[in-house]
Short mmCIF file of N, CA and C in Angstrom, two decimals:
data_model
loop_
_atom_site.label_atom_id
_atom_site.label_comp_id
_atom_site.label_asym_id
_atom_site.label_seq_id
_atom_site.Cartn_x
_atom_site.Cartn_y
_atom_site.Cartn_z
N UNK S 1 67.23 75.30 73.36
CA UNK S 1 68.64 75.27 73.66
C UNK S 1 69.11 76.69 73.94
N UNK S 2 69.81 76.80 75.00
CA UNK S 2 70.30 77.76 75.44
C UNK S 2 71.53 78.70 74.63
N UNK S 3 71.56 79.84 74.36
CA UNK S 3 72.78 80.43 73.65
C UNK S 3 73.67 79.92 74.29
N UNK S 4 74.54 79.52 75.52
CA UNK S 4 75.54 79.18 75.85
C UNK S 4 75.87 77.69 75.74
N UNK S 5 74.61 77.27 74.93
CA UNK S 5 75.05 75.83 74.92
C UNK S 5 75.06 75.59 73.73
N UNK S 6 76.09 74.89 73.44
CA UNK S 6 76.60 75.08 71.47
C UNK S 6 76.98 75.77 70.89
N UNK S 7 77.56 76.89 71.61
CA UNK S 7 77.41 78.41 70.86
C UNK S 7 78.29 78.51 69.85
N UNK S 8 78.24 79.53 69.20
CA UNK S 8 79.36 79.96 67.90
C UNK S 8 80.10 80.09 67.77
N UNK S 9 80.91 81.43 69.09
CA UNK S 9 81.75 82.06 69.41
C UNK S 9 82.04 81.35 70.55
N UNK S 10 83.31 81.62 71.46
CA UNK S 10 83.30 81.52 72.88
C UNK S 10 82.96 82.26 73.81
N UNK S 11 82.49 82.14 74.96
CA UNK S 11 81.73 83.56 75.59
C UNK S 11 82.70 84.23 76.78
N UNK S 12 82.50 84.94 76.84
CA UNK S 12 83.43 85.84 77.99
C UNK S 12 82.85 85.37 79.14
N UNK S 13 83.38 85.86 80.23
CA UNK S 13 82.63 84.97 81.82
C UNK S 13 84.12 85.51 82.81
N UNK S 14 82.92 86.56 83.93
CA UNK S 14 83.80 87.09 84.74
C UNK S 14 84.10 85.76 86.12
N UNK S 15 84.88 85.53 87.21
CA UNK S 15 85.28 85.00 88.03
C UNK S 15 85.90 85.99 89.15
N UNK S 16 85.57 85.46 90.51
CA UNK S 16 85.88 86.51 91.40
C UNK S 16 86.98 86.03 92.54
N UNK S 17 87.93 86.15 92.58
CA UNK S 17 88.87 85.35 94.34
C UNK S 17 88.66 86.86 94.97
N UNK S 18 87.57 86.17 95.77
CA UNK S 18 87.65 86.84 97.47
C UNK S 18 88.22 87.20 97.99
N UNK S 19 88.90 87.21 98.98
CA UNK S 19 90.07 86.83 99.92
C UNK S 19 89.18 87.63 101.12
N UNK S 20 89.37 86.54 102.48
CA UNK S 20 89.27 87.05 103.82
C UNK S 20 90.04 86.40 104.20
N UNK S 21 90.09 87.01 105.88
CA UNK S 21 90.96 86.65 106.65
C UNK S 21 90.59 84.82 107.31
N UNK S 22 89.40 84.28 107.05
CA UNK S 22 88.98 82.85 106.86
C UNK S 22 89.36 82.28 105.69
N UNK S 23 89.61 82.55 104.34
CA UNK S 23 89.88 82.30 103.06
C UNK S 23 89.67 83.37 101.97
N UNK S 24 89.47 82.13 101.36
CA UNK S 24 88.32 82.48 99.98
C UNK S 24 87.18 81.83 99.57
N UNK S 25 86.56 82.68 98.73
CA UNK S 25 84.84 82.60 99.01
C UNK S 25 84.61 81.28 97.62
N UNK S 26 84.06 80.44 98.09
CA UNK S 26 83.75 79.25 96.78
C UNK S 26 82.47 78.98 96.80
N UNK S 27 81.95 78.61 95.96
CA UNK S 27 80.20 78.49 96.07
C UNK S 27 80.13 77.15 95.08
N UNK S 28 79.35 76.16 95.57
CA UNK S 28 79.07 74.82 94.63
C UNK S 28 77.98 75.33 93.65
N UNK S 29 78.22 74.41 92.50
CA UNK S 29 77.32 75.42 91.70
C UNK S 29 75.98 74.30 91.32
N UNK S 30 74.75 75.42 90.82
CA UNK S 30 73.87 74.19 91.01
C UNK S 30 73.31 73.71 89.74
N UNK S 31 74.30 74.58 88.62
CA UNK S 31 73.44 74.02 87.20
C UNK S 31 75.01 74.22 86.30
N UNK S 32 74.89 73.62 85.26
CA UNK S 32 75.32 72.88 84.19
C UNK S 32 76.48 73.89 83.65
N UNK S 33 77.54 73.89 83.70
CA UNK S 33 77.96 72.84 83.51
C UNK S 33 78.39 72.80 84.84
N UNK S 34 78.87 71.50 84.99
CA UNK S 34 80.10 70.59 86.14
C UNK S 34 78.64 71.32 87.29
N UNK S 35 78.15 71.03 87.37
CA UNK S 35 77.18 71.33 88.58
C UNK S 35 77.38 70.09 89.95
N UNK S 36 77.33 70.96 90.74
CA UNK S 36 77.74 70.31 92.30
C UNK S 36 78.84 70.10 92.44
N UNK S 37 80.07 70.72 91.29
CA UNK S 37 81.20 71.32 91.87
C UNK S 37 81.51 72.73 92.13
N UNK S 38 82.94 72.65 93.15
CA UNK S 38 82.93 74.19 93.60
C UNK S 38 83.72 75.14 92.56
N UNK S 39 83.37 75.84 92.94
CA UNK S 39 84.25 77.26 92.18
C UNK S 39 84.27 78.21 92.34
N UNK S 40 84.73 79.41 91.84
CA UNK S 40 84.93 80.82 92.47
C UNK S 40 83.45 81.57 91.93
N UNK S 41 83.23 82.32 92.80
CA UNK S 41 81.68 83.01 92.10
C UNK S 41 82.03 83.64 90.69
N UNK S 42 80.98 83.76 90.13
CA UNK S 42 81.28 84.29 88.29
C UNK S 42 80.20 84.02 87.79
N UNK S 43 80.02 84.78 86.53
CA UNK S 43 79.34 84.15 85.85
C UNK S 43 79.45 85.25 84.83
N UNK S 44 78.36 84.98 84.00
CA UNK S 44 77.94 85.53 82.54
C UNK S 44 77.56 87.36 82.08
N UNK S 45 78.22 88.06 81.88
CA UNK S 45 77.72 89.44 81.42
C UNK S 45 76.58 89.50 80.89
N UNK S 46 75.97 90.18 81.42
CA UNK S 46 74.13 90.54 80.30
C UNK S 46 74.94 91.10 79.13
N UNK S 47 74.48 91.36 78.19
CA UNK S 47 74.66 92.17 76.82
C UNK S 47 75.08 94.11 77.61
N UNK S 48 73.63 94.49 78.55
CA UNK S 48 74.37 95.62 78.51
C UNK S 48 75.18 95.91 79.82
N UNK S 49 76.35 95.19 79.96
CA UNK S 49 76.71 94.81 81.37
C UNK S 49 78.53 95.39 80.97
N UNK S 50 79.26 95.76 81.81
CA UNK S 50 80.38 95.84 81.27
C UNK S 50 80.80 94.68 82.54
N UNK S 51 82.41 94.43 82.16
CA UNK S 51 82.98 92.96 83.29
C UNK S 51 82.99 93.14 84.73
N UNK S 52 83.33 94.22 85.12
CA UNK S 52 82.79 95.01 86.21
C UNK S 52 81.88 94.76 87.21
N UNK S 53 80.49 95.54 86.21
CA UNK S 53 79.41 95.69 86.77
C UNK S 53 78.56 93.57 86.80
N UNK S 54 79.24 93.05 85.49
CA UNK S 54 78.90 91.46 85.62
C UNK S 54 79.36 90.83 86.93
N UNK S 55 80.64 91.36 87.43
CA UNK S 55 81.67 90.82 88.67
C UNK S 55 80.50 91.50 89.78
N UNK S 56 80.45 92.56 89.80
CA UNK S 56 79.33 93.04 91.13
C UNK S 56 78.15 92.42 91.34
N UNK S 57 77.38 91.81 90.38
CA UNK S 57 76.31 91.47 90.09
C UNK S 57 75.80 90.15 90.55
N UNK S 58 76.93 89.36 89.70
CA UNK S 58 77.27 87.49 89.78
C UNK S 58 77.60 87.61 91.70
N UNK S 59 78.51 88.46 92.28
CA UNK S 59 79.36 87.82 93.10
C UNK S 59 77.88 88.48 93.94
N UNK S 60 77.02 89.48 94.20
CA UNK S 60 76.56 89.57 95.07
C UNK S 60 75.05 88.50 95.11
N UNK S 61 74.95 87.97 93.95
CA UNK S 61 73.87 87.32 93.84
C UNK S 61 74.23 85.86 94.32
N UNK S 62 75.38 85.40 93.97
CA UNK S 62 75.96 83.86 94.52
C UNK S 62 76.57 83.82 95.79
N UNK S 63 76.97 84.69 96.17
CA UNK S 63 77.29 84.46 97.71
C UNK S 63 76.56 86.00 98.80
N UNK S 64 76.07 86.77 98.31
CA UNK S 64 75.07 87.95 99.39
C UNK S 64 76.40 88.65 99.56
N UNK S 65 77.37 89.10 98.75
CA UNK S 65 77.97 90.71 99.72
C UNK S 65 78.76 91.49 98.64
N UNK S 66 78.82 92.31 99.06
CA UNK S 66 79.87 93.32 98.17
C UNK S 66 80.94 93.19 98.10
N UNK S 67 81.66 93.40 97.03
CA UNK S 67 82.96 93.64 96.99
C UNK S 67 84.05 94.54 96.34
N UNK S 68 84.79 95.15 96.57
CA UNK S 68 86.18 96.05 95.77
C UNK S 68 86.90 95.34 94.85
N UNK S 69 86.72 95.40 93.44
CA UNK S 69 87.32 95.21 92.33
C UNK S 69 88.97 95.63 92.68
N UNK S 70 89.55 94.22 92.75
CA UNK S 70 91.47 95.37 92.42
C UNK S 70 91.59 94.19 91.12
N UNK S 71 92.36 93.81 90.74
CA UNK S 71 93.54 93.39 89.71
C UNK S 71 92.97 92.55 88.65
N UNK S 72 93.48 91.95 87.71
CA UNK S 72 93.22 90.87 86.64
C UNK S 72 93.90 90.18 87.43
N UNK S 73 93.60 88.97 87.72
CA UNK S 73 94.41 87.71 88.38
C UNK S 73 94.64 86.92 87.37
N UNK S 74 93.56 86.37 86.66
CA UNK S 74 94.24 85.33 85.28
C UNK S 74 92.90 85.53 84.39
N UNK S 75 93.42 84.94 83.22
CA UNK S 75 92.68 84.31 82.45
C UNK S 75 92.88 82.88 82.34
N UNK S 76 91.45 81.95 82.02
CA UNK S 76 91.49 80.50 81.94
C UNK S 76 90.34 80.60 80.53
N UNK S 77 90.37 79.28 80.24
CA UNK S 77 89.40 78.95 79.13
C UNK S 77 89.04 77.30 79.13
N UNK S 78 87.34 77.51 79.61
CA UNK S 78 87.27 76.12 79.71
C UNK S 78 86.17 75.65 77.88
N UNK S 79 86.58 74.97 77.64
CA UNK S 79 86.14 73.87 76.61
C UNK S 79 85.66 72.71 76.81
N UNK S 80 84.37 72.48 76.63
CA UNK S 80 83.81 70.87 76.73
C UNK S 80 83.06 70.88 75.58
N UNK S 81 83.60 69.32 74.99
CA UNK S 81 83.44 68.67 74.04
C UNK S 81 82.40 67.77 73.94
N UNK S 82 80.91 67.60 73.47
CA UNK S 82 80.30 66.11 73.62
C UNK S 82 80.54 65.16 72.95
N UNK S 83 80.02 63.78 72.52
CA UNK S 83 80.47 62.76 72.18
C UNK S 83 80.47 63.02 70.74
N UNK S 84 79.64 64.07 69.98
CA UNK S 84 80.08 63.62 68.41
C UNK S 84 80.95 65.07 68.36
N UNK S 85 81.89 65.21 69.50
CA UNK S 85 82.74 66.27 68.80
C UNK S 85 82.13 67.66 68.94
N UNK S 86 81.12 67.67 69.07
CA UNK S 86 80.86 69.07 68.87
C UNK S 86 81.11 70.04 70.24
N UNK S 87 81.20 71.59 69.81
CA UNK S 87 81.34 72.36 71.07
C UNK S 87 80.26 72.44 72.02
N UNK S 88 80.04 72.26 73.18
CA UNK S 88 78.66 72.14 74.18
C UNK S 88 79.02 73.36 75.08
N UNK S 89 80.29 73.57 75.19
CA UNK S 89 80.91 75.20 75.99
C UNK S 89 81.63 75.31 76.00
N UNK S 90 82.13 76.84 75.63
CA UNK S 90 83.15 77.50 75.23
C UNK S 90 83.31 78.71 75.67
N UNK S 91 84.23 78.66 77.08
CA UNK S 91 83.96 79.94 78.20
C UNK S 91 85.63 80.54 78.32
N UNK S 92 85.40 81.95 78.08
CA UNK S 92 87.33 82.97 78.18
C UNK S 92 86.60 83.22 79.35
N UNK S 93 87.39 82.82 80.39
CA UNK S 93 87.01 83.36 82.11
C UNK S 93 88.35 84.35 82.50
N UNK S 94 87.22 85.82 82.69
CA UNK S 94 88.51 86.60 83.23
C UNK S 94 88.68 86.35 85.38
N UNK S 95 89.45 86.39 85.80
CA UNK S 95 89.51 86.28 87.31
C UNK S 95 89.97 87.61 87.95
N UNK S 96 88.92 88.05 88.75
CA UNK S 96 89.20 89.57 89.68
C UNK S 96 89.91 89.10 90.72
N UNK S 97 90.44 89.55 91.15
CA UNK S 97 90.98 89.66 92.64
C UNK S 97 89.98 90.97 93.25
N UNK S 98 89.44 89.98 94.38
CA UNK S 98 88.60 91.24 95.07
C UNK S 98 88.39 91.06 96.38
N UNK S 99 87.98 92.58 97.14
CA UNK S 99 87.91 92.22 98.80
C UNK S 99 86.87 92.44 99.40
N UNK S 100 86.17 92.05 99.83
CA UNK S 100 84.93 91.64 100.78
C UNK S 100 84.83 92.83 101.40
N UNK S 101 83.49 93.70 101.46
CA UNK S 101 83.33 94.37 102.24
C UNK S 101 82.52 93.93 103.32
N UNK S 102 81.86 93.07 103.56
CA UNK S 102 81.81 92.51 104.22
C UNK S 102 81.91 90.79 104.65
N UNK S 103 81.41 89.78 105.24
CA UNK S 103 81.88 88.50 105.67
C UNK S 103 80.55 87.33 105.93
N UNK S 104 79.69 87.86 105.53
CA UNK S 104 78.60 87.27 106.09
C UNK S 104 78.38 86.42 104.43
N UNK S 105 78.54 85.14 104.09
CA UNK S 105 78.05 84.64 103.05
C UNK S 105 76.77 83.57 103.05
N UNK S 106 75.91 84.16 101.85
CA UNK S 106 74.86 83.29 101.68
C UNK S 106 74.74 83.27 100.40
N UNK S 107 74.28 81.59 100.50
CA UNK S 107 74.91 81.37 98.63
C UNK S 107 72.97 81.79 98.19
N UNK S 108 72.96 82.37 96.99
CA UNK S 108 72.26 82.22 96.06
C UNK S 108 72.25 82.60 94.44
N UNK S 109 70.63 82.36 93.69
CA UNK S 109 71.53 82.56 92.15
C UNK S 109 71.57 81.30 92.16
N UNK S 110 73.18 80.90 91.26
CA UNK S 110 73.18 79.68 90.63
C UNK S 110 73.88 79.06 91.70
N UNK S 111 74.28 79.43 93.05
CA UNK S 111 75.08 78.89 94.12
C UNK S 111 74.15 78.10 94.97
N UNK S 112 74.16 76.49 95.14
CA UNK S 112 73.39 76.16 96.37
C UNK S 112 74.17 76.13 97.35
N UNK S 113 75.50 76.21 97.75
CA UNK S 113 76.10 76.54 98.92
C UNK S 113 77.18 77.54 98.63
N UNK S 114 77.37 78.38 99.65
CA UNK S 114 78.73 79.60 99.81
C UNK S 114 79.32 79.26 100.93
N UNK S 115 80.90 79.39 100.94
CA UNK S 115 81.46 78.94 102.43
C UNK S 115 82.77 79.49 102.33
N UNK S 116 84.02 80.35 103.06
CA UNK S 116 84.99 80.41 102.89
C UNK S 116 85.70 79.45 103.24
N UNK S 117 86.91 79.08 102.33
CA UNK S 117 88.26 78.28 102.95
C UNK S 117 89.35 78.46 102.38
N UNK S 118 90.42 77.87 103.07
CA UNK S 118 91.71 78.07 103.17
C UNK S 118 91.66 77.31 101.36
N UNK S 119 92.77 78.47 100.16
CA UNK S 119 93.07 77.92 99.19
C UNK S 119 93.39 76.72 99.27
N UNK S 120 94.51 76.60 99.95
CA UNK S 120 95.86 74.84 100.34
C UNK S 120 94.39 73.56 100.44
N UNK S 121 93.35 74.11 101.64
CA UNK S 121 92.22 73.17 101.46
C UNK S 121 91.40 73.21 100.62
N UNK S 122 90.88 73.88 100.05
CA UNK S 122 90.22 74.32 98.80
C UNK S 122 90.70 73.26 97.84
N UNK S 123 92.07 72.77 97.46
CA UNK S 123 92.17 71.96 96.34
C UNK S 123 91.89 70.38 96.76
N UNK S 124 91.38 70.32 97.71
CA UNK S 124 90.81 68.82 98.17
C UNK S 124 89.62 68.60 98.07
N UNK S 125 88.91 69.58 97.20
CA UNK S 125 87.36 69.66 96.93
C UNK S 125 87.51 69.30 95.87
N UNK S 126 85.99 68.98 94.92
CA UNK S 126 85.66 68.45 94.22
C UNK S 126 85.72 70.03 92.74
N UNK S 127 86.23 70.90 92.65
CA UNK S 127 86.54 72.07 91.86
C UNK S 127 86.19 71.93 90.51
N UNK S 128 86.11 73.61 90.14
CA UNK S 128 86.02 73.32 88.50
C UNK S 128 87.30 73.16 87.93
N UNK S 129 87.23 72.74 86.79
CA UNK S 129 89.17 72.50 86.50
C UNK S 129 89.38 73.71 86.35
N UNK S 130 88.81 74.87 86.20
CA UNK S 130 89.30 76.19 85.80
C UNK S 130 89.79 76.80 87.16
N UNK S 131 88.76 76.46 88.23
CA UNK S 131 89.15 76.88 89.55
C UNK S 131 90.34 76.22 90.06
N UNK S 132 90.08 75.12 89.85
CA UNK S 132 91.80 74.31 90.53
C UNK S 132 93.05 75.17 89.88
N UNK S 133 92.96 75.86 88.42
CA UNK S 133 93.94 76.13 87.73
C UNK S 133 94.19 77.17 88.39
N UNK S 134 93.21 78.21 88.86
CA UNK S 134 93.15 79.15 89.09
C UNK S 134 94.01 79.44 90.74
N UNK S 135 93.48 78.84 91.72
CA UNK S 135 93.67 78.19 92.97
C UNK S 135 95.65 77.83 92.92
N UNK S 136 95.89 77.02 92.04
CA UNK S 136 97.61 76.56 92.21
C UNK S 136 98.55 77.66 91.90
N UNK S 137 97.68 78.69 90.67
CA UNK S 137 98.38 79.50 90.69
C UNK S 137 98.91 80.67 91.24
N UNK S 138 97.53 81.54 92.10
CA UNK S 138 97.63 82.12 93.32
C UNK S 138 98.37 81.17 94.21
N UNK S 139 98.42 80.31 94.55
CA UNK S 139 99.73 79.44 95.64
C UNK S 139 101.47 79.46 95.15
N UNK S 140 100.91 79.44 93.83
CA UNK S 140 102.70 79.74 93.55
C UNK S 140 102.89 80.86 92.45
N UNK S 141 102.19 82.12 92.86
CA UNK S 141 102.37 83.31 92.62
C UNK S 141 102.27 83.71 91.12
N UNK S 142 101.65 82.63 90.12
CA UNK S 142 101.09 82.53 89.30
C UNK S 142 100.43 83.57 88.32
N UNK S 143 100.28 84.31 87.30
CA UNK S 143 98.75 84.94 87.14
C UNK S 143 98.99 84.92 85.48
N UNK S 144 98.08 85.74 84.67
CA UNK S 144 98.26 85.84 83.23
C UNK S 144 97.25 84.73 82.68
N UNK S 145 97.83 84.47 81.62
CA UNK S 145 96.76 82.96 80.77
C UNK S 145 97.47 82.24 81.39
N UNK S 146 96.55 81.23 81.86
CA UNK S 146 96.58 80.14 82.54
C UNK S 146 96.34 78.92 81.56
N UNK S 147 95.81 79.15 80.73
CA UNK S 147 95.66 77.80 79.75
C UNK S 147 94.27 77.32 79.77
N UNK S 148 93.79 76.80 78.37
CA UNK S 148 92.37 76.04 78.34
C UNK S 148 92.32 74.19 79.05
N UNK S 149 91.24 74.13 79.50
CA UNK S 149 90.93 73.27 80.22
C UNK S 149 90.04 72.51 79.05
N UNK S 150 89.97 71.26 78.62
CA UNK S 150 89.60 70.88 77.66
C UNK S 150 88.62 69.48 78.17
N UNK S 151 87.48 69.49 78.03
CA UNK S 151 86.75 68.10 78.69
C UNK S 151 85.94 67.35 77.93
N UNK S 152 85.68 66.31 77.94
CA UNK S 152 84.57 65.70 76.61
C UNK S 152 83.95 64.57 77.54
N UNK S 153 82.76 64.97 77.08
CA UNK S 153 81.32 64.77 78.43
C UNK S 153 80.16 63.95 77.01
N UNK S 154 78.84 64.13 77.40
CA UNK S 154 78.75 63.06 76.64
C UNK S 154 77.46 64.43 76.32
N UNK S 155 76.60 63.80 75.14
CA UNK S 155 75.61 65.01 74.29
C UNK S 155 74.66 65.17 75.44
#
């Protein structure tokens, strides 16, 4: 069993909004949780990683390009519950706002597809609930804690 699965604590977990002049960058994801839905690239800090260098790392490995760190956009917190109750994941997702140095995306890592699109279309996908949260609130100018997302899935 994986440290992130069951864990003790809740784990930190960076998230990235793109932005080009085609959209923003979403990548379907290909493992657990909510796998083969979309969401913003992110993922997990190594131990000797600061949020940063995790955001440079995750975003160039799940979609192939660089990018310029600007702002805190939000915080979200997703929670899933299995059937006897217990914690199965427990993720504080911080969200960068960042800009593409370049445009060319290719998903890999934990991404089996990368593709830009329009946010407004973006919420007609199949999303993580953290990303949808994330997504409405950049549309209506939104940012800060966004609130935990709470799910109960089965063991």
């Amino acid at each position: 069993m994986s440290a992130r699965k069951y864990p003790a604590f809740p784990i930190a977990a960076v998230s990235a909004l793109v932005r080009s002049p085609e959209g923003i960058a979403l990548i379907k994801r290909g493992y657990p949780p909510l796998s083969g839905y979309w969401s913003l690239p992110g993922g997990v800090p190594e131990s000797y990683e600061s949020l940063e260098e995790a955001l440079l790392r995750e975003v160039k490995e799940e979609v192939g390009i660089d990018v310029e760190i600007g702002r805190v956009l939000s915080i979200t917190e997703y929670l899933e519950i299995d059937d006897e109750e217990r914690v199965k994941y427990h993720y504080v997702i911080i969200t960068f706002e960042c800009k593409p140095l370049s445009y060319k995306l290719r998903a890999g890592g934990d991404a089996i597809e990368a593709i830009w699109l329009d946010p407004v279309k973006a919420l007609g996908l199949e999303l993580t609930p953290t990303t949808e949260l994330v997504l409405k609130a950049l549309l209506t100018g939104r940012g800060g804690y966004l609130g935990m997302v709470k799910v109960k899935t089965g063991g």
